[in-house]
């Protein structure tokens, strides 16, 4: 009787096993190359998509500085924030005289920059005006107040202001009320009572935009 422990693979079987291992290795190398190419392609696409955003934010910063327009601009997102006491009296949706003056100095410069470059015009899909409140008070009342404030800003731009790129800006404005959804739930923080301007670019997800800080 043959002893299986003494059995050794024939040279042909060893060659077949080596061929299989080589084939698997070649396949894995090919897959790794495909994944690497996909990663490079996606990275390039993301870089190209973010380039207009970076450029317009940088240009806004430089232009505001050159025109001595004092605003709170987030250098990463391009979000511009106006605190409640800059635009509105407390618990009011009526623009104050100081608020109107602020918009008169801010909006023409802002609009001229974002429509100064054909690529910006192509990539920017919306100019979102968002109203926000603190957590103090009733949820529905806060939502209503935030909406009324964003509408008040949009209406003032449309009916009271004159500047070269006004018609282009009006086509892209989206007024939005966020109420107290992003406010500190534990305290009545005055910093949560604000109106902000943010740019929406092609490919942006609205839900991601609204939750970005």
mmCIF file of N, CA and C in Angstrom, residues 77-198:
data_model
loop_
_atom_site.group_PDB
_atom_site.id
_atom_site.type_symbol
_atom_site.label_atom_id
_atom_site.label_comp_id
_atom_site.label_asym_id
_atom_site.label_seq_id
_atom_site.Cartn_x
_atom_site.Cartn_y
_atom_site.Cartn_z
ATOM 1 N N UNK A 77 -14.818 78.677 4.140
ATOM 2 C CA UNK A 77 -16.107 78.422 3.496
ATOM 3 C C UNK A 77 -16.621 79.597 2.668
ATOM 4 N N UNK A 78 -16.117 80.795 2.941
ATOM 5 C CA UNK A 78 -16.628 81.980 2.264
ATOM 6 C C UNK A 78 -17.898 82.534 2.873
ATOM 7 N N UNK A 79 -18.349 81.954 3.991
ATOM 8 C CA UNK A 79 -19.566 82.417 4.656
ATOM 9 C C UNK A 79 -19.317 83.785 5.290
ATOM 10 N N UNK A 80 -20.243 84.721 5.047
ATOM 11 C CA UNK A 80 -20.161 86.071 5.608
ATOM 12 C C UNK A 80 -21.284 86.242 6.609
ATOM 13 N N UNK A 81 -20.951 86.688 7.815
ATOM 14 C CA UNK A 81 -21.907 86.754 8.917
ATOM 15 C C UNK A 81 -22.124 88.181 9.382
ATOM 16 N N UNK A 82 -23.400 88.547 9.538
ATOM 17 C CA UNK A 82 -23.783 89.826 10.136
ATOM 18 C C UNK A 82 -24.557 89.536 11.415
ATOM 19 N N UNK A 83 -24.090 90.054 12.527
ATOM 20 C CA UNK A 83 -24.786 89.862 13.793
ATOM 21 C C UNK A 83 -26.090 90.646 13.798
ATOM 22 N N UNK A 84 -27.001 90.244 14.675
ATOM 23 C CA UNK A 84 -28.331 90.861 14.738
ATOM 24 C C UNK A 84 -28.269 92.381 14.886
ATOM 25 N N UNK A 85 -27.413 92.844 15.792
ATOM 26 C CA UNK A 85 -27.411 94.292 16.065
ATOM 27 C C UNK A 85 -26.817 95.115 14.935
ATOM 28 N N UNK A 86 -26.257 94.456 13.908
ATOM 29 C CA UNK A 86 -25.730 95.184 12.758
ATOM 30 C C UNK A 86 -26.850 95.504 11.764
ATOM 31 N N UNK A 87 -27.765 94.562 11.557
ATOM 32 C CA UNK A 87 -28.812 94.742 10.556
ATOM 33 C C UNK A 87 -30.195 95.038 11.128
ATOM 34 N N UNK A 88 -30.525 94.440 12.273
ATOM 35 C CA UNK A 88 -31.886 94.522 12.791
ATOM 36 C C UNK A 88 -31.913 94.897 14.275
ATOM 37 N N UNK A 89 -32.950 95.606 14.693
ATOM 38 C CA UNK A 89 -33.183 95.760 16.135
ATOM 39 C C UNK A 89 -33.577 94.392 16.717
ATOM 40 N N UNK A 90 -33.472 94.252 18.004
ATOM 41 C CA UNK A 90 -33.792 92.983 18.654
ATOM 42 C C UNK A 90 -35.254 92.611 18.411
ATOM 43 N N UNK A 91 -35.481 91.323 18.069
ATOM 44 C CA UNK A 91 -36.819 90.766 17.835
ATOM 45 C C UNK A 91 -37.590 91.482 16.725
ATOM 46 N N UNK A 92 -36.875 92.040 15.763
ATOM 47 C CA UNK A 92 -37.520 92.772 14.676
ATOM 48 C C UNK A 92 -37.004 92.276 13.329
ATOM 49 N N UNK A 93 -37.879 92.342 12.322
ATOM 50 C CA UNK A 93 -37.486 92.009 10.961
ATOM 51 C C UNK A 93 -37.410 93.256 10.084
ATOM 52 N N UNK A 94 -37.436 94.432 10.723
ATOM 53 C CA UNK A 94 -37.305 95.691 10.002
ATOM 54 C C UNK A 94 -35.834 96.112 10.005
ATOM 55 N N UNK A 95 -35.275 96.268 8.820
ATOM 56 C CA UNK A 95 -33.878 96.693 8.740
ATOM 57 C C UNK A 95 -33.692 98.045 9.407
ATOM 58 N N UNK A 96 -32.652 98.168 10.210
ATOM 59 C CA UNK A 96 -32.347 99.445 10.839
ATOM 60 C C UNK A 96 -31.651 100.354 9.836
ATOM 61 N N UNK A 97 -31.554 101.635 10.159
ATOM 62 C CA UNK A 97 -30.834 102.574 9.293
ATOM 63 C C UNK A 97 -29.380 102.138 9.141
ATOM 64 N N UNK A 98 -28.789 101.671 10.246
ATOM 65 C CA UNK A 98 -27.403 101.188 10.192
ATOM 66 C C UNK A 98 -27.309 99.927 9.338
ATOM 67 N N UNK A 99 -28.347 99.081 9.420
ATOM 68 C CA UNK A 99 -28.373 97.864 8.616
ATOM 69 C C UNK A 99 -28.427 98.170 7.132
ATOM 70 N N UNK A 100 -29.248 99.125 6.769
ATOM 71 C CA UNK A 100 -29.336 99.526 5.361
ATOM 72 C C UNK A 100 -28.001 100.093 4.878
ATOM 73 N N UNK A 101 -27.375 100.895 5.714
ATOM 74 C CA UNK A 101 -26.079 101.466 5.357
ATOM 75 C C UNK A 101 -25.037 100.365 5.165
ATOM 76 N N UNK A 102 -25.092 99.356 6.032
ATOM 77 C CA UNK A 102 -24.160 98.233 5.930
ATOM 78 C C UNK A 102 -24.358 97.492 4.609
ATOM 79 N N UNK A 103 -25.601 97.234 4.256
ATOM 80 C CA UNK A 103 -25.875 96.542 2.994
ATOM 81 C C UNK A 103 -25.461 97.382 1.795
ATOM 82 N N UNK A 104 -25.641 98.689 1.883
ATOM 83 C CA UNK A 104 -25.263 99.574 0.779
ATOM 84 C C UNK A 104 -23.757 99.516 0.514
ATOM 85 N N UNK A 105 -22.970 99.371 1.553
ATOM 86 C CA UNK A 105 -21.519 99.309 1.367
ATOM 87 C C UNK A 105 -21.045 97.896 1.023
ATOM 88 N N UNK A 106 -21.787 96.883 1.476
ATOM 89 C CA UNK A 106 -21.361 95.495 1.304
ATOM 90 C C UNK A 106 -21.821 94.879 -0.018
ATOM 91 N N UNK A 107 -23.104 94.970 -0.330
ATOM 92 C CA UNK A 107 -23.685 94.226 -1.449
ATOM 93 C C UNK A 107 -23.048 94.550 -2.805
ATOM 94 N N UNK A 108 -22.886 95.830 -3.187
ATOM 95 C CA UNK A 108 -22.288 96.098 -4.512
ATOM 96 C C UNK A 108 -20.897 95.497 -4.671
ATOM 97 N N UNK A 109 -20.085 95.582 -3.626
ATOM 98 C CA UNK A 109 -18.732 95.021 -3.691
ATOM 99 C C UNK A 109 -18.801 93.503 -3.798
ATOM 100 N N UNK A 110 -19.626 92.897 -2.968
ATOM 101 C CA UNK A 110 -19.806 91.436 -2.950
ATOM 102 C C UNK A 110 -20.272 90.942 -4.323
ATOM 103 N N UNK A 111 -21.314 91.580 -4.854
ATOM 104 C CA UNK A 111 -21.887 91.159 -6.124
ATOM 105 C C UNK A 111 -20.908 91.363 -7.270
ATOM 106 N N UNK A 112 -20.223 92.493 -7.285
ATOM 107 C CA UNK A 112 -19.280 92.763 -8.369
ATOM 108 C C UNK A 112 -18.164 91.718 -8.419
ATOM 109 N N UNK A 113 -17.726 91.241 -7.256
ATOM 110 C CA UNK A 113 -16.661 90.230 -7.230
ATOM 111 C C UNK A 113 -17.164 88.902 -7.778
ATOM 112 N N UNK A 114 -18.310 88.437 -7.297
ATOM 113 C CA UNK A 114 -18.755 87.089 -7.692
ATOM 114 C C UNK A 114 -19.235 87.036 -9.144
ATOM 115 N N UNK A 115 -19.486 88.202 -9.742
ATOM 116 C CA UNK A 115 -19.861 88.218 -11.156
ATOM 117 C C UNK A 115 -18.781 88.842 -12.031
ATOM 118 N N UNK A 116 -17.581 88.987 -11.481
ATOM 119 C CA UNK A 116 -16.487 89.607 -12.231
ATOM 120 C C UNK A 116 -15.799 88.638 -13.165
ATOM 121 N N UNK A 117 -15.976 87.353 -12.907
ATOM 122 C CA UNK A 117 -15.280 86.320 -13.667
ATOM 123 C C UNK A 117 -16.311 85.354 -14.255
ATOM 124 N N UNK A 118 -16.277 85.111 -15.575
ATOM 125 C CA UNK A 118 -17.244 84.189 -16.188
ATOM 126 C C UNK A 118 -17.259 82.803 -15.533
ATOM 127 N N UNK A 119 -16.101 82.362 -15.040
ATOM 128 C CA UNK A 119 -16.048 81.054 -14.396
ATOM 129 C C UNK A 119 -16.805 81.077 -13.068
ATOM 130 N N UNK A 120 -16.717 82.182 -12.334
ATOM 131 C CA UNK A 120 -17.486 82.312 -11.098
ATOM 132 C C UNK A 120 -18.976 82.250 -11.416
ATOM 133 N N UNK A 121 -19.382 83.001 -12.443
ATOM 134 C CA UNK A 121 -20.794 83.043 -12.806
ATOM 135 C C UNK A 121 -21.309 81.665 -13.179
ATOM 136 N N UNK A 122 -20.467 80.875 -13.836
ATOM 137 C CA UNK A 122 -20.856 79.539 -14.265
ATOM 138 C C UNK A 122 -20.938 78.576 -13.088
ATOM 139 N N UNK A 123 -20.004 78.694 -12.150
ATOM 140 C CA UNK A 123 -19.915 77.737 -11.053
ATOM 141 C C UNK A 123 -20.840 78.059 -9.876
ATOM 142 N N UNK A 124 -21.121 79.351 -9.640
ATOM 143 C CA UNK A 124 -21.985 79.737 -8.523
ATOM 144 C C UNK A 124 -23.443 79.580 -8.948
ATOM 145 N N UNK A 125 -24.169 78.713 -8.256
ATOM 146 C CA UNK A 125 -25.570 78.465 -8.608
ATOM 147 C C UNK A 125 -26.537 79.277 -7.752
ATOM 148 N N UNK A 126 -26.169 79.571 -6.499
ATOM 149 C CA UNK A 126 -27.034 80.324 -5.602
ATOM 150 C C UNK A 126 -26.217 81.237 -4.694
ATOM 151 N N UNK A 127 -26.827 82.372 -4.364
ATOM 152 C CA UNK A 127 -26.325 83.217 -3.281
ATOM 153 C C UNK A 127 -27.380 83.104 -2.187
ATOM 154 N N UNK A 128 -27.059 82.342 -1.155
ATOM 155 C CA UNK A 128 -28.034 82.014 -0.114
ATOM 156 C C UNK A 128 -27.963 83.044 1.017
ATOM 157 N N UNK A 129 -29.119 83.661 1.321
ATOM 158 C CA UNK A 129 -29.231 84.569 2.461
ATOM 159 C C UNK A 129 -29.988 83.826 3.545
ATOM 160 N N UNK A 130 -29.325 83.579 4.669
ATOM 161 C CA UNK A 130 -29.914 82.779 5.737
ATOM 162 C C UNK A 130 -30.152 83.613 6.992
ATOM 163 N N UNK A 131 -31.362 83.503 7.530
ATOM 164 C CA UNK A 131 -31.653 84.103 8.823
ATOM 165 C C UNK A 131 -31.530 83.059 9.917
ATOM 166 N N UNK A 132 -30.978 83.460 11.063
ATOM 167 C CA UNK A 132 -30.797 82.558 12.207
ATOM 168 C C UNK A 132 -31.237 83.264 13.488
ATOM 169 N N UNK A 133 -31.631 82.478 14.484
ATOM 170 C CA UNK A 133 -31.982 83.039 15.795
ATOM 171 C C UNK A 133 -31.287 82.248 16.889
ATOM 172 N N UNK A 134 -31.342 82.787 18.103
ATOM 173 C CA UNK A 134 -30.871 82.034 19.261
ATOM 174 C C UNK A 134 -31.960 81.040 19.666
ATOM 175 N N UNK A 135 -31.686 80.254 20.691
ATOM 176 C CA UNK A 135 -32.647 79.234 21.129
ATOM 177 C C UNK A 135 -33.715 79.797 22.061
ATOM 178 N N UNK A 136 -33.599 81.067 22.403
ATOM 179 C CA UNK A 136 -34.589 81.681 23.297
ATOM 180 C C UNK A 136 -35.915 81.874 22.561
ATOM 181 N N UNK A 137 -37.015 81.509 23.211
ATOM 182 C CA UNK A 137 -38.329 81.729 22.616
ATOM 183 C C UNK A 137 -38.902 80.508 21.945
ATOM 184 N N UNK A 138 -40.027 80.705 21.276
ATOM 185 C CA UNK A 138 -40.779 79.638 20.631
ATOM 186 C C UNK A 138 -40.143 79.234 19.292
ATOM 187 N N UNK A 139 -40.110 77.927 19.031
ATOM 188 C CA UNK A 139 -39.487 77.436 17.797
ATOM 189 C C UNK A 139 -40.123 78.047 16.553
ATOM 190 N N UNK A 140 -41.449 78.020 16.489
ATOM 191 C CA UNK A 140 -42.144 78.533 15.307
ATOM 192 C C UNK A 140 -41.936 80.032 15.136
ATOM 193 N N UNK A 141 -41.943 80.749 16.248
ATOM 194 C CA UNK A 141 -41.727 82.197 16.186
ATOM 195 C C UNK A 141 -40.315 82.502 15.707
ATOM 196 N N UNK A 142 -39.357 81.726 16.160
ATOM 197 C CA UNK A 142 -37.971 81.925 15.737
ATOM 198 C C UNK A 142 -37.788 81.622 14.254
ATOM 199 N N UNK A 143 -38.444 80.558 13.788
ATOM 200 C CA UNK A 143 -38.349 80.215 12.369
ATOM 201 C C UNK A 143 -38.949 81.333 11.522
ATOM 202 N N UNK A 144 -40.094 81.827 11.961
ATOM 203 C CA UNK A 144 -40.759 82.908 11.223
ATOM 204 C C UNK A 144 -39.886 84.168 11.197
ATOM 205 N N UNK A 145 -39.293 84.510 12.340
ATOM 206 C CA UNK A 145 -38.446 85.704 12.413
ATOM 207 C C UNK A 145 -37.237 85.567 11.491
ATOM 208 N N UNK A 146 -36.624 84.387 11.497
ATOM 209 C CA UNK A 146 -35.444 84.180 10.655
ATOM 210 C C UNK A 146 -35.801 84.286 9.169
ATOM 211 N N UNK A 147 -36.971 83.764 8.796
ATOM 212 C CA UNK A 147 -37.430 83.870 7.409
ATOM 213 C C UNK A 147 -37.696 85.323 7.018
ATOM 214 N N UNK A 148 -38.399 86.030 7.898
ATOM 215 C CA UNK A 148 -38.729 87.426 7.616
ATOM 216 C C UNK A 148 -37.475 88.275 7.469
ATOM 217 N N UNK A 149 -36.451 87.977 8.257
ATOM 218 C CA UNK A 149 -35.208 88.748 8.161
ATOM 219 C C UNK A 149 -34.483 88.477 6.850
ATOM 220 N N UNK A 150 -34.439 87.218 6.433
ATOM 221 C CA UNK A 150 -33.782 86.921 5.151
ATOM 222 C C UNK A 150 -34.564 87.537 3.999
ATOM 223 N N UNK A 151 -35.906 87.497 4.079
ATOM 224 C CA UNK A 151 -36.725 88.129 3.045
ATOM 225 C C UNK A 151 -36.538 89.645 3.038
ATOM 226 N N UNK A 152 -36.396 90.237 4.221
ATOM 227 C CA UNK A 152 -36.213 91.686 4.318
ATOM 228 C C UNK A 152 -34.920 92.117 3.631
ATOM 229 N N UNK A 153 -33.858 91.338 3.814
ATOM 230 C CA UNK A 153 -32.583 91.650 3.165
ATOM 231 C C UNK A 153 -32.721 91.510 1.652
ATOM 232 N N UNK A 154 -33.321 90.397 1.198
ATOM 233 C CA UNK A 154 -33.489 90.169 -0.238
ATOM 234 C C UNK A 154 -34.362 91.258 -0.862
ATOM 235 N N UNK A 155 -35.442 91.644 -0.172
ATOM 236 C CA UNK A 155 -36.341 92.672 -0.682
ATOM 237 C C UNK A 155 -35.656 94.031 -0.752
ATOM 238 N N UNK A 156 -34.841 94.346 0.247
ATOM 239 C CA UNK A 156 -34.130 95.627 0.234
ATOM 240 C C UNK A 156 -33.172 95.691 -0.943
ATOM 241 N N UNK A 157 -32.466 94.593 -1.192
ATOM 242 C CA UNK A 157 -31.539 94.549 -2.330
ATOM 243 C C UNK A 157 -32.302 94.783 -3.635
ATOM 244 N N UNK A 158 -33.454 94.131 -3.759
ATOM 245 C CA UNK A 158 -34.233 94.188 -4.996
ATOM 246 C C UNK A 158 -34.902 95.541 -5.226
ATOM 247 N N UNK A 159 -35.453 96.107 -4.170
ATOM 248 C CA UNK A 159 -36.289 97.303 -4.349
ATOM 249 C C UNK A 159 -35.578 98.629 -4.079
ATOM 250 N N UNK A 160 -34.532 98.611 -3.269
ATOM 251 C CA UNK A 160 -33.929 99.867 -2.821
ATOM 252 C C UNK A 160 -32.510 100.127 -3.323
ATOM 253 N N UNK A 161 -31.854 99.096 -3.829
ATOM 254 C CA UNK A 161 -30.446 99.275 -4.172
ATOM 255 C C UNK A 161 -30.234 99.348 -5.679
ATOM 256 N N UNK A 162 -29.184 100.054 -6.072
ATOM 257 C CA UNK A 162 -28.792 100.151 -7.468
ATOM 258 C C UNK A 162 -27.295 99.898 -7.585
ATOM 259 N N UNK A 163 -26.943 98.910 -8.389
ATOM 260 C CA UNK A 163 -25.538 98.628 -8.668
ATOM 261 C C UNK A 163 -25.475 97.832 -9.965
ATOM 262 N N UNK A 164 -24.312 97.766 -10.555
ATOM 263 C CA UNK A 164 -24.152 97.264 -11.920
ATOM 264 C C UNK A 164 -24.600 95.816 -12.100
ATOM 265 N N UNK A 165 -24.302 94.958 -11.150
ATOM 266 C CA UNK A 165 -24.586 93.524 -11.314
ATOM 267 C C UNK A 165 -25.857 93.097 -10.573
ATOM 268 N N UNK A 166 -26.737 94.030 -10.304
ATOM 269 C CA UNK A 166 -27.947 93.751 -9.518
ATOM 270 C C UNK A 166 -28.808 92.654 -10.146
ATOM 271 N N UNK A 167 -29.084 92.722 -11.431
ATOM 272 C CA UNK A 167 -29.968 91.745 -12.082
ATOM 273 C C UNK A 167 -29.381 90.338 -12.003
ATOM 274 N N UNK A 168 -28.065 90.228 -12.120
ATOM 275 C CA UNK A 168 -27.418 88.922 -12.022
ATOM 276 C C UNK A 168 -27.542 88.360 -10.611
ATOM 277 N N UNK A 169 -27.375 89.227 -9.630
ATOM 278 C CA UNK A 169 -27.481 88.791 -8.242
ATOM 279 C C UNK A 169 -28.908 88.349 -7.925
ATOM 280 N N UNK A 170 -29.895 89.112 -8.379
ATOM 281 C CA UNK A 170 -31.286 88.778 -8.095
ATOM 282 C C UNK A 170 -31.649 87.387 -8.615
ATOM 283 N N UNK A 171 -31.088 86.993 -9.742
ATOM 284 C CA UNK A 171 -31.384 85.687 -10.330
ATOM 285 C C UNK A 171 -30.871 84.536 -9.470
ATOM 286 N N UNK A 172 -29.860 84.810 -8.660
ATOM 287 C CA UNK A 172 -29.240 83.726 -7.890
ATOM 288 C C UNK A 172 -29.601 83.741 -6.399
ATOM 289 N N UNK A 173 -30.277 84.778 -5.927
ATOM 290 C CA UNK A 173 -30.574 84.872 -4.496
ATOM 291 C C UNK A 173 -31.587 83.807 -4.061
ATOM 292 N N UNK A 174 -31.306 83.164 -2.961
ATOM 293 C CA UNK A 174 -32.227 82.235 -2.314
ATOM 294 C C UNK A 174 -32.328 82.640 -0.850
ATOM 295 N N UNK A 175 -33.508 83.100 -0.416
ATOM 296 C CA UNK A 175 -33.715 83.502 0.979
ATOM 297 C C UNK A 175 -34.147 82.281 1.787
ATOM 298 N N UNK A 176 -33.524 82.096 2.948
ATOM 299 C CA UNK A 176 -33.780 80.904 3.762
ATOM 300 C C UNK A 176 -33.814 81.273 5.233
ATOM 301 N N UNK A 177 -34.765 80.695 5.958
ATOM 302 C CA UNK A 177 -34.823 80.884 7.403
ATOM 303 C C UNK A 177 -34.462 79.603 8.117
ATOM 304 N N UNK A 178 -33.486 79.656 9.001
ATOM 305 C CA UNK A 178 -33.031 78.459 9.715
ATOM 306 C C UNK A 178 -33.509 78.438 11.164
ATOM 307 N N UNK A 179 -34.121 79.537 11.607
ATOM 308 C CA UNK A 179 -34.608 79.568 12.981
ATOM 309 C C UNK A 179 -33.498 79.323 13.974
ATOM 310 N N UNK A 180 -33.790 78.474 14.964
ATOM 311 C CA UNK A 180 -32.810 78.178 16.014
ATOM 312 C C UNK A 180 -32.131 76.832 15.816
ATOM 313 N N UNK A 181 -32.244 76.269 14.606
ATOM 314 C CA UNK A 181 -31.765 74.910 14.370
ATOM 315 C C UNK A 181 -30.262 74.761 14.614
ATOM 316 N N UNK A 182 -29.498 75.824 14.422
ATOM 317 C CA UNK A 182 -28.050 75.753 14.639
ATOM 318 C C UNK A 182 -27.619 76.485 15.908
ATOM 319 N N UNK A 183 -28.581 76.905 16.710
ATOM 320 C CA UNK A 183 -28.260 77.674 17.924
ATOM 321 C C UNK A 183 -27.854 76.764 19.075
ATOM 322 N N UNK A 184 -27.160 77.344 20.039
ATOM 323 C CA UNK A 184 -26.820 76.633 21.269
ATOM 324 C C UNK A 184 -28.108 76.386 22.053
ATOM 325 N N UNK A 185 -28.495 75.127 22.282
ATOM 326 C CA UNK A 185 -29.773 74.848 22.943
ATOM 327 C C UNK A 185 -29.771 75.148 24.438
ATOM 328 N N UNK A 186 -28.584 75.343 25.009
ATOM 329 C CA UNK A 186 -28.480 75.483 26.467
ATOM 330 C C UNK A 186 -28.519 76.934 26.953
ATOM 331 N N UNK A 187 -28.106 77.851 26.080
ATOM 332 C CA UNK A 187 -28.068 79.258 26.497
ATOM 333 C C UNK A 187 -28.600 80.156 25.380
ATOM 334 N N UNK A 188 -29.027 81.338 25.757
ATOM 335 C CA UNK A 188 -29.459 82.346 24.780
ATOM 336 C C UNK A 188 -28.221 83.111 24.337
ATOM 337 N N UNK A 189 -27.571 82.594 23.300
ATOM 338 C CA UNK A 189 -26.312 83.166 22.833
ATOM 339 C C UNK A 189 -26.596 84.226 21.766
ATOM 340 N N UNK A 190 -26.259 85.488 22.022
ATOM 341 C CA UNK A 190 -26.499 86.560 21.033
ATOM 342 C C UNK A 190 -25.815 86.300 19.697
ATOM 343 N N UNK A 191 -24.706 85.542 19.718
ATOM 344 C CA UNK A 191 -23.990 85.260 18.477
ATOM 345 C C UNK A 191 -24.795 84.379 17.524
ATOM 346 N N UNK A 192 -25.807 83.687 18.053
ATOM 347 C CA UNK A 192 -26.650 82.844 17.208
ATOM 348 C C UNK A 192 -27.684 83.646 16.433
ATOM 349 N N UNK A 193 -27.921 84.890 16.838
ATOM 350 C CA UNK A 193 -28.888 85.752 16.146
ATOM 351 C C UNK A 193 -28.150 86.497 15.033
ATOM 352 N N UNK A 194 -28.319 86.016 13.819
ATOM 353 C CA UNK A 194 -27.485 86.540 12.727
ATOM 354 C C UNK A 194 -28.157 86.314 11.376
ATOM 355 N N UNK A 195 -27.633 87.012 10.384
ATOM 356 C CA UNK A 195 -27.963 86.771 8.980
ATOM 357 C C UNK A 195 -26.647 86.493 8.266
ATOM 358 N N UNK A 196 -26.613 85.430 7.495
ATOM 359 C CA UNK A 196 -25.373 85.094 6.806
ATOM 360 C C UNK A 196 -25.595 84.991 5.297
ATOM 361 N N UNK A 197 -24.513 85.238 4.564
ATOM 362 C CA UNK A 197 -24.489 85.056 3.114
ATOM 363 C C UNK A 197 -23.542 83.900 2.820
ATOM 364 N N UNK A 198 -24.007 82.956 2.016
ATOM 365 C CA UNK A 198 -23.124 81.874 1.611
ATOM 366 C C UNK A 198 -23.326 81.586 0.123
#
